[in-house]
mmCIF file of C-alpha atoms in Angstrom:
data_model
loop_
_atom_site.group_PDB
_atom_site.id
_atom_site.type_symbol
_atom_site.label_atom_id
_atom_site.label_comp_id
_atom_site.label_asym_id
_atom_site.label_seq_id
_atom_site.Cartn_x
_atom_site.Cartn_y
_atom_site.Cartn_z
ATOM 1 C CA VAL A 1 42.024 77.638 131.740
ATOM 2 C CA LYS A 2 45.773 77.192 131.902
ATOM 3 C CA VAL A 3 48.070 79.574 130.061
ATOM 4 C CA HIS A 4 51.437 77.833 129.864
ATOM 5 C CA ARG A 5 54.602 79.891 130.213
ATOM 6 C CA PRO A 6 57.144 79.759 127.409
ATOM 7 C CA PRO A 7 58.771 77.565 126.363
ATOM 8 C CA ALA A 8 55.651 75.361 126.326
ATOM 9 C CA ASP A 9 55.845 72.332 124.025
ATOM 10 C CA ILE A 10 52.373 71.876 122.562
ATOM 11 C CA ALA A 11 53.081 68.259 121.504
ATOM 12 C CA HIS A 12 54.133 67.356 125.049
ATOM 13 C CA LEU A 13 51.085 69.121 126.514
ATOM 14 C CA ALA A 14 48.779 67.341 124.025
ATOM 15 C CA THR A 15 50.207 63.987 125.084
ATOM 16 C CA GLN A 16 49.805 64.958 128.737
ATOM 17 C CA SER A 17 46.161 65.936 128.089
ATOM 18 C CA SER A 18 45.511 62.625 126.325
ATOM 19 C CA LEU A 19 46.980 60.655 129.235
ATOM 20 C CA GLN A 20 45.017 62.768 131.712
ATOM 21 C CA GLY A 21 41.820 61.926 129.808
ATOM 22 C CA PHE A 22 42.756 58.240 129.958
ATOM 23 C CA LEU A 23 43.245 58.507 133.742
ATOM 24 C CA VAL A 24 39.856 60.184 134.196
ATOM 25 C CA ALA A 25 38.174 57.448 132.110
ATOM 26 C CA ALA A 26 39.878 54.852 134.346
ATOM 27 C CA GLY A 27 38.334 56.465 137.447
ATOM 28 C CA TYR A 28 41.470 58.267 138.619
ATOM 29 C CA PRO A 29 40.746 61.563 140.447
ATOM 30 C CA ALA A 30 42.171 63.968 137.861
ATOM 31 C CA ALA A 31 40.693 67.027 136.185
ATOM 32 C CA PRO A 32 38.997 66.037 132.918
ATOM 33 C CA PRO A 33 40.505 67.879 129.933
ATOM 34 C CA LEU A 34 37.887 69.968 128.093
ATOM 35 C CA LEU A 35 40.025 71.339 125.243
ATOM 36 C CA PRO A 36 43.432 70.134 124.102
ATOM 37 C CA PRO A 37 46.351 72.571 124.241
ATOM 38 C CA GLN A 38 46.317 75.104 121.447
ATOM 39 C CA ASP A 39 47.970 78.320 120.366
ATOM 40 C CA TRP A 40 45.687 81.184 121.221
ATOM 41 C CA ASP A 41 47.011 84.523 120.067
ATOM 42 C CA GLY A 42 50.616 83.497 120.683
ATOM 43 C CA HIS A 43 49.915 81.806 124.040
ATOM 44 C CA ILE A 44 49.685 78.054 124.595
ATOM 45 C CA VAL A 45 46.378 77.468 126.385
ATOM 46 C CA SER A 46 44.598 74.349 127.639
ATOM 47 C CA VAL A 47 41.238 73.953 129.349
ATOM 48 C CA GLU A 48 40.232 71.355 131.936
ATOM 49 C CA SER A 49 37.525 70.955 134.567
ATOM 50 C CA LEU A 50 38.116 72.483 137.968
ATOM 51 C CA LEU A 51 38.189 69.997 140.825
ATOM 52 C CA ASP A 52 37.615 71.925 144.023
ATOM 53 C CA ARG A 53 36.406 69.296 146.482
ATOM 54 C CA GLY A 54 38.548 68.616 149.541
ATOM 55 C CA SER A 55 41.135 70.802 151.221
ATOM 56 C CA ARG A 56 44.868 71.373 151.180
ATOM 57 C CA GLY A 57 46.875 68.735 152.988
ATOM 58 C CA ASP A 58 49.922 69.211 155.166
ATOM 59 C CA PRO A 59 52.727 67.214 153.505
ATOM 60 C CA HIS A 60 54.279 66.682 156.948
ATOM 61 C CA ASP A 61 51.189 64.697 158.008
ATOM 62 C CA PRO A 62 51.848 60.949 157.552
ATOM 63 C CA ASP A 63 48.291 60.371 156.257
ATOM 64 C CA VAL A 64 48.812 62.998 153.550
ATOM 65 C CA ARG A 65 52.189 61.501 152.591
ATOM 66 C CA ASP A 66 50.606 58.025 152.438
ATOM 67 C CA ALA A 67 47.772 59.340 150.251
ATOM 68 C CA MET A 68 50.261 61.062 147.958
ATOM 69 C CA ALA A 69 52.420 57.939 147.654
ATOM 70 C CA GLY A 70 49.388 55.737 147.005
ATOM 71 C CA GLY A 71 48.047 58.170 144.415
ATOM 72 C CA LEU A 72 51.363 58.301 142.565
ATOM 73 C CA ALA A 73 51.707 54.506 142.617
ATOM 74 C CA ARG A 74 48.193 54.152 141.192
ATOM 75 C CA LEU A 75 48.928 56.744 138.480
ATOM 76 C CA VAL A 76 52.095 54.883 137.438
ATOM 77 C CA ASP A 77 50.246 51.543 137.407
ATOM 78 C CA LEU A 78 47.391 52.907 135.274
ATOM 79 C CA LEU A 79 49.793 54.461 132.750
ATOM 80 C CA ARG A 80 52.113 51.455 132.524
ATOM 81 C CA GLY A 81 52.598 50.481 128.903
ATOM 82 C CA ARG A 82 51.189 53.744 127.490
ATOM 83 C CA THR A 83 54.594 55.208 126.636
ATOM 84 C CA ALA A 84 54.681 55.311 122.824
ATOM 85 C CA ARG A 85 53.478 58.908 122.437
ATOM 86 C CA VAL A 86 55.393 60.085 125.500
ATOM 87 C CA GLU A 87 58.716 58.898 124.107
ATOM 88 C CA LEU A 88 58.149 61.034 120.991
ATOM 89 C CA CYS A 89 57.901 64.235 123.043
ATOM 90 C CA GLU A 90 60.626 66.407 124.491
ATOM 91 C CA PRO A 91 60.359 66.157 128.273
ATOM 92 C CA PRO A 92 59.880 69.356 130.254
ATOM 93 C CA ALA A 93 63.052 71.225 131.254
ATOM 94 C CA TRP A 94 62.861 70.161 134.888
ATOM 95 C CA VAL A 95 63.203 66.481 134.028
ATOM 96 C CA ARG A 96 66.035 66.768 131.496
ATOM 97 C CA TYR A 97 68.816 65.428 133.657
ATOM 98 C CA GLY A 98 72.495 65.983 133.064
ATOM 99 C CA PRO A 99 75.626 66.611 135.069
ATOM 100 C CA GLY A 100 75.750 69.792 137.121
ATOM 101 C CA ARG A 101 73.011 72.298 137.748
ATOM 102 C CA TRP A 102 70.090 72.695 135.382
ATOM 103 C CA ARG A 103 71.087 75.097 132.661
ATOM 104 C CA VAL A 104 67.616 75.928 131.357
ATOM 105 C CA SER A 105 64.857 76.939 133.720
ATOM 106 C CA HIS A 106 61.330 75.640 133.183
ATOM 107 C CA ASP A 107 60.020 78.952 134.480
ATOM 108 C CA SER A 108 61.231 82.522 134.076
ATOM 109 C CA MET A 109 60.903 83.093 137.836
ATOM 110 C CA PHE A 110 63.977 80.889 138.401
ATOM 111 C CA ASP A 111 67.487 82.096 137.611
ATOM 112 C CA PHE A 112 69.821 79.118 137.681
ATOM 113 C CA ALA A 113 72.820 81.283 136.802
ATOM 114 C CA ARG A 114 72.772 82.842 140.282
ATOM 115 C CA PRO A 115 75.049 81.360 142.934
ATOM 116 C CA VAL A 116 73.442 78.899 145.330
ATOM 117 C CA PRO A 117 72.438 80.671 148.571
ATOM 118 C CA ALA A 118 74.544 79.827 151.616
ATOM 119 C CA GLY A 119 73.236 76.756 153.408
ATOM 120 C CA TRP A 120 71.520 75.352 150.289
ATOM 121 C CA GLU A 121 74.538 73.665 148.700
ATOM 122 C CA PHE A 122 73.061 70.310 149.715
ATOM 123 C CA VAL A 123 70.430 70.693 146.968
ATOM 124 C CA ASP A 124 73.112 70.626 144.259
ATOM 125 C CA GLU A 125 74.813 67.701 146.003
ATOM 126 C CA LEU A 126 71.550 65.715 146.056
ATOM 127 C CA THR A 127 70.958 66.621 142.418
ATOM 128 C CA GLU A 128 74.390 65.298 141.425
ATOM 129 C CA ARG A 129 73.690 62.009 143.227
ATOM 130 C CA ALA A 130 70.263 61.653 141.605
ATOM 131 C CA VAL A 131 71.659 62.429 138.144
ATOM 132 C CA ALA A 132 74.356 59.768 138.630
ATOM 133 C CA VAL A 133 71.665 57.184 139.412
ATOM 134 C CA LEU A 134 69.547 58.230 136.425
ATOM 135 C CA ALA A 135 72.558 58.278 134.074
ATOM 136 C CA GLY A 136 73.385 54.709 135.144
ATOM 137 C CA ARG A 137 69.969 53.367 134.133
ATOM 138 C CA ASP A 138 69.973 50.560 131.635
ATOM 139 C CA SER A 139 68.421 51.791 128.384
ATOM 140 C CA HIS A 140 66.390 48.562 128.293
ATOM 141 C CA GLU A 141 64.652 49.313 131.570
ATOM 142 C CA GLU A 142 60.945 49.964 131.410
ATOM 143 C CA THR A 143 59.932 53.542 130.690
ATOM 144 C CA VAL A 144 57.650 54.716 133.472
ATOM 145 C CA ILE A 145 55.231 57.623 133.243
ATOM 146 C CA GLY A 146 54.903 59.574 136.451
ATOM 147 C CA HIS A 147 54.146 63.153 137.408
ATOM 148 C CA SER A 148 57.022 65.607 137.491
ATOM 149 C CA ASP A 149 55.313 68.179 139.740
ATOM 150 C CA TRP A 150 53.903 65.864 142.410
ATOM 151 C CA HIS A 151 53.478 67.925 145.578
ATOM 152 C CA ALA A 152 50.745 68.556 148.124
ATOM 153 C CA GLY A 153 50.183 72.089 146.815
ATOM 154 C CA ASN A 154 48.758 70.590 143.609
ATOM 155 C CA MET A 155 46.296 68.344 145.440
ATOM 156 C CA LEU A 156 43.159 68.450 147.535
ATOM 157 C CA PHE A 157 42.343 65.845 150.172
ATOM 158 C CA SER A 158 39.185 64.775 151.985
ATOM 159 C CA ALA A 159 38.951 63.092 155.384
ATOM 160 C CA ASP A 160 37.516 59.953 153.755
ATOM 161 C CA ASP A 161 40.346 59.808 151.231
ATOM 162 C CA LEU A 162 43.008 60.241 153.884
ATOM 163 C CA GLY A 163 41.460 57.594 156.069
ATOM 164 C CA ALA A 164 41.447 55.222 153.100
ATOM 165 C CA ARG A 165 44.999 56.241 152.107
ATOM 166 C CA HIS A 166 43.663 57.340 148.721
ATOM 167 C CA LEU A 167 44.436 60.521 146.800
ATOM 168 C CA SER A 168 41.643 62.895 145.850
ATOM 169 C CA GLY A 169 41.461 65.964 143.656
#
């Protein structure tokens, strides 16, 4: 059971659940959705199967990085051309790009109004460069569905999967 923090967009989460179900049906190692997102006593809740096979991977390990890259490439390939519903939804706050620092946090634990800690200014510099690239995209380029929270902490790996350079869990 996932209880989504405000501001959760139920239409976006429903689209995400639908695409996740499509991935599962295509044999992709994702948690099968059991119930679509819904308002439950003022909280947006969704239910999916728990995948608990495998173990945490060290993202500094080249085999883990290869498995993550291969898994993301496969996800993008499987979802290619399935963008109609996605384009109707408001993207999550952390992928709404614009000049400068993010103004709206996707999570109440982040306070983007605070000054950047000393030594971390490079993060804002990298963000500005990335935003410039994204802003320069041709509007006729293909829309690509990816995963905006793709990190090793959200994944489990098995020795077989890592040896085969394939993502699991």
